[in-house]
Structure formats: C-alpha cells, structure tokens
Short mmCIF file of C-alpha atoms in Angstrom, two decimals:
data_model
loop_
_atom_site.label_atom_id
_atom_site.label_comp_id
_atom_site.label_asym_id
_atom_site.label_seq_id
_atom_site.Cartn_x
_atom_site.Cartn_y
_atom_site.Cartn_z
CA MET F 1 98.75 107.24 122.20
CA LEU F 2 99.71 109.11 118.64
CA THR F 3 98.16 112.63 117.98
CA HIS F 4 97.81 115.07 115.34
CA THR F 5 99.51 118.03 117.58
CA GLY F 6 99.05 120.87 115.03
CA ARG F 7 94.95 121.09 115.42
CA ASP F 8 93.55 122.37 118.37
CA GLU F 9 90.77 120.14 118.27
CA ALA F 10 93.17 116.77 118.51
CA ARG F 11 95.04 118.46 121.18
CA ALA F 12 91.55 118.76 123.18
CA VAL F 13 90.61 115.14 122.49
CA ALA F 14 94.13 113.89 123.48
CA ARG F 15 94.10 115.42 126.82
CA GLU F 16 90.40 114.38 127.81
CA ILE F 17 91.08 110.91 126.78
CA ALA F 18 94.90 110.91 128.52
CA GLY F 19 93.51 112.31 131.43
CA ALA F 20 90.87 109.54 131.78
CA LEU F 21 92.85 106.56 130.96
CA VAL F 22 95.18 107.66 133.44
CA ALA F 23 92.28 108.18 136.22
CA HIS F 24 91.57 104.42 135.27
CA GLY F 25 94.93 103.21 136.34
CA ILE F 26 96.04 102.78 132.32
CA VAL F 27 99.65 103.83 131.57
CA VAL F 28 99.57 105.98 128.65
CA ARG F 29 102.77 106.14 126.77
CA MET F 30 103.52 109.31 123.97
CA ILE F 31 106.02 110.36 122.22
CA ASP F 32 107.95 113.32 124.30
CA ARG F 33 107.77 115.99 121.82
CA GLU F 34 103.75 115.22 121.37
CA ALA F 35 103.22 115.06 124.78
CA GLY F 36 105.29 118.46 125.12
CA ASP F 37 102.57 119.88 122.51
CA LEU F 38 99.90 118.65 124.84
CA ALA F 39 101.42 120.20 128.05
CA ILE F 40 100.48 116.78 129.38
CA THR F 41 103.14 115.56 132.54
CA ASP F 42 101.27 114.09 134.84
CA GLY F 43 100.96 110.24 134.62
CA VAL F 44 102.26 109.87 131.09
CA GLU F 45 105.25 107.85 130.05
CA THR F 46 106.94 109.42 127.17
CA THR F 47 109.82 108.23 124.83
CA ASP F 48 111.91 110.00 122.24
CA VAL F 49 112.36 106.41 120.24
CA GLU F 50 109.44 106.52 117.80
CA ALA F 51 110.02 103.60 115.92
CA ASP F 52 109.71 101.42 119.01
CA ALA F 53 107.15 103.44 120.70
CA SER F 54 104.55 100.83 120.82
CA ALA F 55 106.81 98.06 122.23
CA ASP F 56 104.96 96.16 125.16
CA CYS F 57 101.80 98.04 124.36
CA GLU F 58 97.70 96.64 124.26
CA LEU F 59 96.96 99.20 122.06
CA THR F 60 97.84 102.31 119.81
CA LEU F 61 95.56 104.98 120.06
CA VAL F 62 95.44 107.68 117.36
CA ILE F 63 93.93 111.23 117.32
CA GLY F 64 93.70 112.40 113.92
CA GLY F 65 93.11 111.42 110.38
CA ASP F 66 94.29 108.68 108.22
CA GLY F 67 97.23 110.30 107.99
CA THR F 68 98.17 109.93 111.45
CA ILE F 69 96.91 106.33 111.14
CA LEU F 70 99.12 105.53 108.74
CA ARG F 71 101.91 107.05 111.06
CA ALA F 72 100.85 104.31 113.66
CA ALA F 73 100.86 101.66 110.98
CA GLU F 74 104.14 102.80 110.47
CA ILE F 75 105.46 102.62 114.18
CA THR F 76 103.45 99.46 115.15
CA HIS F 77 104.92 97.11 111.97
CA GLU F 78 107.21 95.32 114.35
CA SER F 79 105.44 95.03 117.22
CA GLY F 80 102.36 94.19 116.21
CA THR F 81 100.32 96.49 118.60
CA PRO F 82 96.65 97.00 117.24
CA VAL F 83 96.08 100.49 116.24
CA LEU F 84 92.47 102.29 117.05
CA GLY F 85 91.54 105.44 115.20
CA VAL F 86 89.71 108.38 116.36
CA ASN F 87 89.18 110.66 113.00
CA LEU F 88 89.80 114.28 113.33
CA GLY F 89 90.50 114.68 109.77
CA HIS F 90 88.18 114.53 106.56
CA VAL F 91 87.13 111.32 105.42
CA GLY F 92 88.92 109.04 107.92
CA PHE F 93 88.21 105.74 106.17
CA LEU F 94 91.09 103.77 108.51
CA ALA F 95 89.43 105.23 111.81
CA GLU F 96 86.98 103.60 113.98
CA ALA F 97 85.61 106.41 115.67
CA GLU F 98 84.63 110.14 115.47
CA HIS F 99 85.21 113.04 117.47
CA ASP F 100 81.87 112.44 119.33
CA ASP F 101 82.68 109.33 120.38
CA VAL F 102 85.11 110.35 122.94
CA ALA F 103 83.39 108.75 125.98
CA SER F 104 82.59 105.40 124.21
CA VAL F 105 86.22 105.05 123.35
CA ILE F 106 87.54 105.39 126.70
CA ASP F 107 84.83 103.07 127.94
CA ALA F 108 85.68 100.52 125.31
CA VAL F 109 89.75 100.93 126.13
CA VAL F 110 89.16 100.71 129.94
CA GLY F 111 87.20 97.69 129.61
CA ARG F 112 89.05 95.84 126.67
CA ARG F 113 85.95 95.77 124.62
CA TYR F 114 87.06 95.54 120.95
CA THR F 115 88.08 93.33 118.47
CA VAL F 116 91.10 92.95 116.42
CA GLU F 117 91.07 92.77 112.41
CA ASP F 118 94.31 91.93 110.89
CA ARG F 119 94.67 93.70 107.34
CA MET F 120 97.27 92.71 104.64
CA SER F 121 100.13 95.05 104.07
CA ILE F 122 102.60 94.91 101.02
CA ASP F 123 106.55 94.24 101.40
CA VAL F 124 108.42 96.52 98.79
CA ARG F 125 111.56 96.28 97.27
CA VAL F 126 113.69 98.39 95.06
CA LEU F 127 116.43 97.22 93.11
CA ARG F 128 119.00 98.64 91.35
CA ASP F 129 121.77 96.54 89.13
CA GLY F 130 119.98 93.55 90.56
CA GLU F 131 121.05 94.33 94.46
CA VAL F 132 117.99 95.42 96.58
CA VAL F 133 118.78 99.10 97.81
CA THR F 134 115.72 99.16 99.92
CA SER F 135 113.08 97.23 101.77
CA THR F 136 110.06 98.71 103.36
CA PHE F 137 106.11 98.21 103.65
CA ALA F 138 102.86 99.90 103.14
CA LEU F 139 99.39 99.33 104.45
CA ASN F 140 97.60 101.39 101.65
CA GLU F 141 99.83 101.61 98.39
CA ALA F 142 103.19 101.71 97.09
CA SER F 143 103.16 104.42 94.04
CA VAL F 144 105.44 104.59 91.31
CA GLU F 145 105.24 108.25 90.02
CA LYS F 146 107.25 110.23 87.43
CA ALA F 147 109.75 112.79 89.02
CA ALA F 148 109.63 115.79 86.65
CA ARG F 149 105.96 117.41 86.03
CA GLU F 150 106.60 118.27 82.49
CA ARG F 151 107.40 114.57 81.20
CA MET F 152 105.74 111.01 81.73
CA ILE F 153 107.41 108.34 83.41
CA GLU F 154 108.08 105.39 81.17
CA VAL F 155 107.86 101.61 83.14
CA VAL F 156 107.08 97.99 82.14
CA VAL F 157 105.23 96.56 84.41
CA GLU F 158 105.20 92.81 85.23
CA VAL F 159 103.18 90.18 87.10
CA ASP F 160 104.40 87.08 88.35
CA GLY F 161 107.74 87.43 86.54
CA ARG F 162 105.94 87.78 83.44
CA PRO F 163 105.71 91.00 81.00
CA LEU F 164 102.47 92.59 80.87
CA SER F 165 102.61 96.00 78.97
CA ARG F 166 104.82 98.98 78.62
CA TRP F 167 103.10 102.38 79.66
CA GLY F 168 104.15 106.16 79.50
CA CYS F 169 102.02 107.62 82.28
CA ASP F 170 102.07 109.83 85.27
CA GLY F 171 102.62 106.76 87.47
CA VAL F 172 101.32 103.21 88.68
CA VAL F 173 99.79 102.63 92.01
CA CYS F 174 99.61 98.96 93.61
CA ALA F 175 97.88 98.82 96.44
CA THR F 176 95.81 96.48 98.86
CA PRO F 177 91.99 96.15 99.54
CA THR F 178 92.49 98.55 102.30
CA GLY F 179 94.23 101.09 100.09
CA SER F 180 91.33 100.72 97.50
CA THR F 181 89.61 103.52 98.97
CA ALA F 182 92.93 105.96 99.01
CA TYR F 183 95.39 106.69 96.09
CA ASN F 184 93.48 103.61 94.31
CA PHE F 185 90.39 104.87 93.96
CA SER F 186 91.27 108.80 92.97
CA ALA F 187 93.30 106.71 90.12
CA GLY F 188 90.17 105.18 88.90
CA GLY F 189 90.81 101.63 90.39
CA PRO F 190 88.17 99.33 91.82
CA VAL F 191 86.83 99.68 95.75
CA VAL F 192 87.79 96.00 96.75
CA TRP F 193 86.09 94.85 100.33
CA PRO F 194 88.84 94.29 102.92
CA GLY F 195 87.82 90.69 103.22
CA VAL F 196 89.03 90.03 99.49
CA GLU F 197 92.79 88.84 99.44
CA ALA F 198 94.08 90.38 96.54
CA LEU F 199 96.33 93.18 94.96
CA LEU F 200 95.85 95.83 93.15
CA MET F 201 97.53 97.21 89.70
CA VAL F 202 96.51 101.04 88.45
CA PRO F 203 98.17 103.47 86.04
CA ILE F 204 98.05 106.67 86.46
CA SER F 205 96.70 108.64 83.35
CA ALA F 206 98.34 106.00 80.88
CA HIS F 207 98.97 107.05 77.40
CA ALA F 208 98.09 103.40 76.26
CA LEU F 209 95.44 101.23 74.49
CA PHE F 210 95.49 98.88 77.09
CA ALA F 211 95.98 100.53 80.52
CA ARG F 212 93.15 98.92 82.97
CA PRO F 213 93.00 98.40 86.78
CA LEU F 214 94.05 95.21 87.66
CA VAL F 215 93.00 92.56 90.46
CA VAL F 216 95.79 90.07 90.56
CA ALA F 217 95.87 86.96 93.27
CA PRO F 218 97.57 87.81 96.89
CA THR F 219 100.33 85.18 96.09
CA SER F 220 101.25 87.15 92.91
CA VAL F 221 104.20 89.56 92.63
CA LEU F 222 103.72 93.08 90.86
CA ALA F 223 106.74 94.45 89.28
CA VAL F 224 107.47 98.22 87.77
CA GLU F 225 110.60 99.05 86.08
CA VAL F 226 111.67 102.39 85.03
CA LEU F 227 112.88 102.04 81.29
CA ALA F 228 116.83 102.61 81.52
CA ARG F 229 116.60 103.88 77.65
CA THR F 230 114.25 106.47 77.85
CA GLY F 231 116.08 108.32 80.94
CA SER F 232 113.15 108.93 82.88
CA ALA F 233 113.53 108.90 86.28
CA GLY F 234 110.87 108.45 89.17
CA VAL F 235 110.03 108.35 92.55
CA LEU F 236 108.42 105.40 95.25
CA TRP F 237 105.63 106.41 97.70
CA CYS F 238 104.55 103.92 100.00
CA ASP F 239 101.63 105.31 101.94
CA GLY F 240 102.20 108.66 100.91
CA ARG F 241 105.12 109.01 103.97
CA ARG F 242 108.12 107.31 102.70
CA ALA F 243 109.90 108.14 99.36
CA VAL F 244 112.36 106.65 97.27
CA ASP F 245 114.27 108.35 94.07
CA LEU F 246 113.75 106.15 91.07
CA PRO F 247 117.01 106.35 88.71
CA PRO F 248 116.21 104.94 85.20
CA GLY F 249 116.67 101.10 85.35
CA ALA F 250 115.34 101.04 88.71
CA ARG F 251 112.93 97.86 89.51
CA ILE F 252 110.25 97.95 92.16
CA GLU F 253 108.67 94.56 93.16
CA VAL F 254 105.41 94.37 95.59
CA ARG F 255 104.51 91.30 97.48
CA ARG F 256 101.65 90.54 99.87
CA GLY F 257 103.53 91.33 103.18
CA GLU F 258 104.68 88.81 105.95
CA ARG F 259 103.01 91.33 108.62
CA PRO F 260 99.64 92.36 108.51
CA VAL F 261 98.49 95.85 110.35
CA ARG F 262 96.21 95.02 113.17
CA LEU F 263 93.31 97.40 113.36
CA ALA F 264 91.30 97.66 116.87
CA ARG F 265 87.20 97.64 115.91
CA LEU F 266 84.42 98.84 118.43
CA HIS F 267 81.93 98.17 116.07
CA GLN F 268 81.13 95.05 113.59
CA ALA F 269 79.44 97.22 111.10
CA PRO F 270 79.31 96.31 107.41
CA PHE F 271 82.12 97.70 105.00
CA THR F 272 79.20 98.66 102.81
CA ASP F 273 77.74 100.96 105.82
CA ARG F 274 81.40 102.83 106.03
CA LEU F 275 81.36 103.39 102.02
CA VAL F 276 77.83 105.00 102.22
CA ALA F 277 78.67 107.04 105.60
CA LYS F 278 82.17 108.15 104.59
CA PHE F 279 81.35 109.08 100.89
CA GLY F 280 77.98 110.43 101.52
CA LEU F 281 76.44 107.89 99.01
CA PRO F 282 72.68 108.42 97.95
CA VAL F 283 70.58 105.65 99.60
CA GLU F 284 67.05 107.32 99.88
CA GLY F 285 64.10 105.16 98.55
CA TRP F 286 66.21 101.77 100.07
CA ARG F 287 63.70 100.42 102.37
CA GLY F 288 65.49 96.64 102.95
CA ALA F 289 63.85 93.54 103.73
CA SER F 290 62.58 94.63 107.61
CA GLU F 291 60.60 97.20 106.48
CA ARG F 292 59.25 94.85 103.37
CA ARG F 293 58.27 92.58 105.99
CA ARG F 294 56.25 95.12 108.41
CA ARG F 295 54.77 96.32 105.25
CA GLY F 296 53.61 92.71 104.19
CA GLU F 297 55.25 93.06 101.30
CA PRO F 298 57.47 89.99 99.82
CA THR F 299 61.65 90.05 100.37
#
C-alpha cells in the first residue's frame, strides 16, 4: 500500500483499509516511513527498499491522487504488480475508486474481484554525442521543456528516422493514450481512448506555422533533438517525476515501452463515462436509446 501521507483524509482512509485487510488475514506491505507517518504497526510488513517494494505482491493499493499512482507505476514497473488507485486528489483520472468507495474496495480486494488492464507505456532514451546516457520509462508522457523561463528551446522533431519540422517552442510532449488526459490535454493535444494503440507528439506554444498535434503508429519512434547551434538547453521530465538535464545537442528518443503498466479495475464502465464524470461535462438532454424505446420513439 502506498499513501499520500501529507493529507489527513488519505491517512485516515489508509488506516481503515490496512486494518480491514489485516483483519481478513491479508499481508499488507508498506514503505517504512509511510507506516511511521500513519502510526501503523500491528500486522503490517514494512520495507525500506522502495524500488523493490511490490515484489511478490498480488496488488498495489494506492491512497492518493494521480501523482501517487504515477509513483506506484514507477515502483511496480519491474514486478508488473497491478495498481489499484483510490482517489483522494483532484481529478484522479488513473484512479478506479473514490474516497466514499472504501467499503467496496476492501470487499473487492478481499474477494479478488477485480480485473487487470494493461496500459501502454513508453521507453525513453537520452543520447549525448551518440551515446545513451539515460534510459527510463513513462506511463503518461515524456516532455522536453525549456530550461530557462526567458527563452524558447529550439528543437528538431523526427518520426521514424525522418525529420519533420524545427520548432522554437516552450517544449514538446510525447504521450501515451493514457497520458492524453494529462499534460497532453493541457497542451492542446487530442483525447485518445485507452484502447487505441498510438503515440502522441504535441508542441507547447510553438512559434511556427506548422505545429499541430500528431498521432502516430505504436511502432513508430519519436525523437526530439535540442539544436546545438542555438545554445538553448532543456530538461526532460518523465511523468513529472524524473528529470534529466538536456544540454544543447542532446537527443531524446521515445518508443513503445517493453513493459505495460497494469491497472486493476473494479468496474467495466466505458471511458466516455469516465471523461464525463472527471471533467464534469454537460450531457443534460441526452436520453439514450433505452429511454427513447420506453417512449415508443425510433432508436
């Protein structure tokens, strides 16, 4: 179990869930500092090795928002342990349950009544002078951003080994369908249903005539090169959690990840319903086929 221990509500929910699971004979493992923050000692196994915390676990239960779930995705990347999120944040697009669903979450975990959905990730490489200096991954996105607030970053973007365009911009977002409702969404990119296999590339505030969001095949390789001759530097952010400095001349390559991130699901609700609920979209007036049938109207 991973918890955003900085929130009173998250701490209370975590104590409730941990106590209930232990009472049902389920072993709950926690990061030792989080267990200390929650003042939980009875029946909880602790570890101080965060990178390997999910090894041999059936499920990773996350109490927090999307940021905590992204942290869980990082911790479970090697083990492939499914992640079940209980949202105590704001939007919580990656979460499967809300704070008032605690009883049903406990019941589902105890009874193993959940399904597992694989979400496409991306593998990211940073190269300098042709040598790979950093390799990492992301569930939502890898974003190349300007390092200095007062000036743009100059980049050339590439798809499948062929140059596409040069942009002076604030940055470039390379996202997955899962990440299409995150930074990609804020940058003006398209919302892509999770069942669609694709890679997205979206410029941020590009000073260019052609600077459109791109949707490419999942087999494609996206690349962003920080132009050396301009002297502009950048920074790479993966899921907003891991940062790598990009000097002039650095190259970033993004491709489909070898390992998906596994999300546990309690409900099989359509993604459309999730969009409506999370963004509070206005749907008043929609009657649907069943209501029209009840009224004797053609469907």
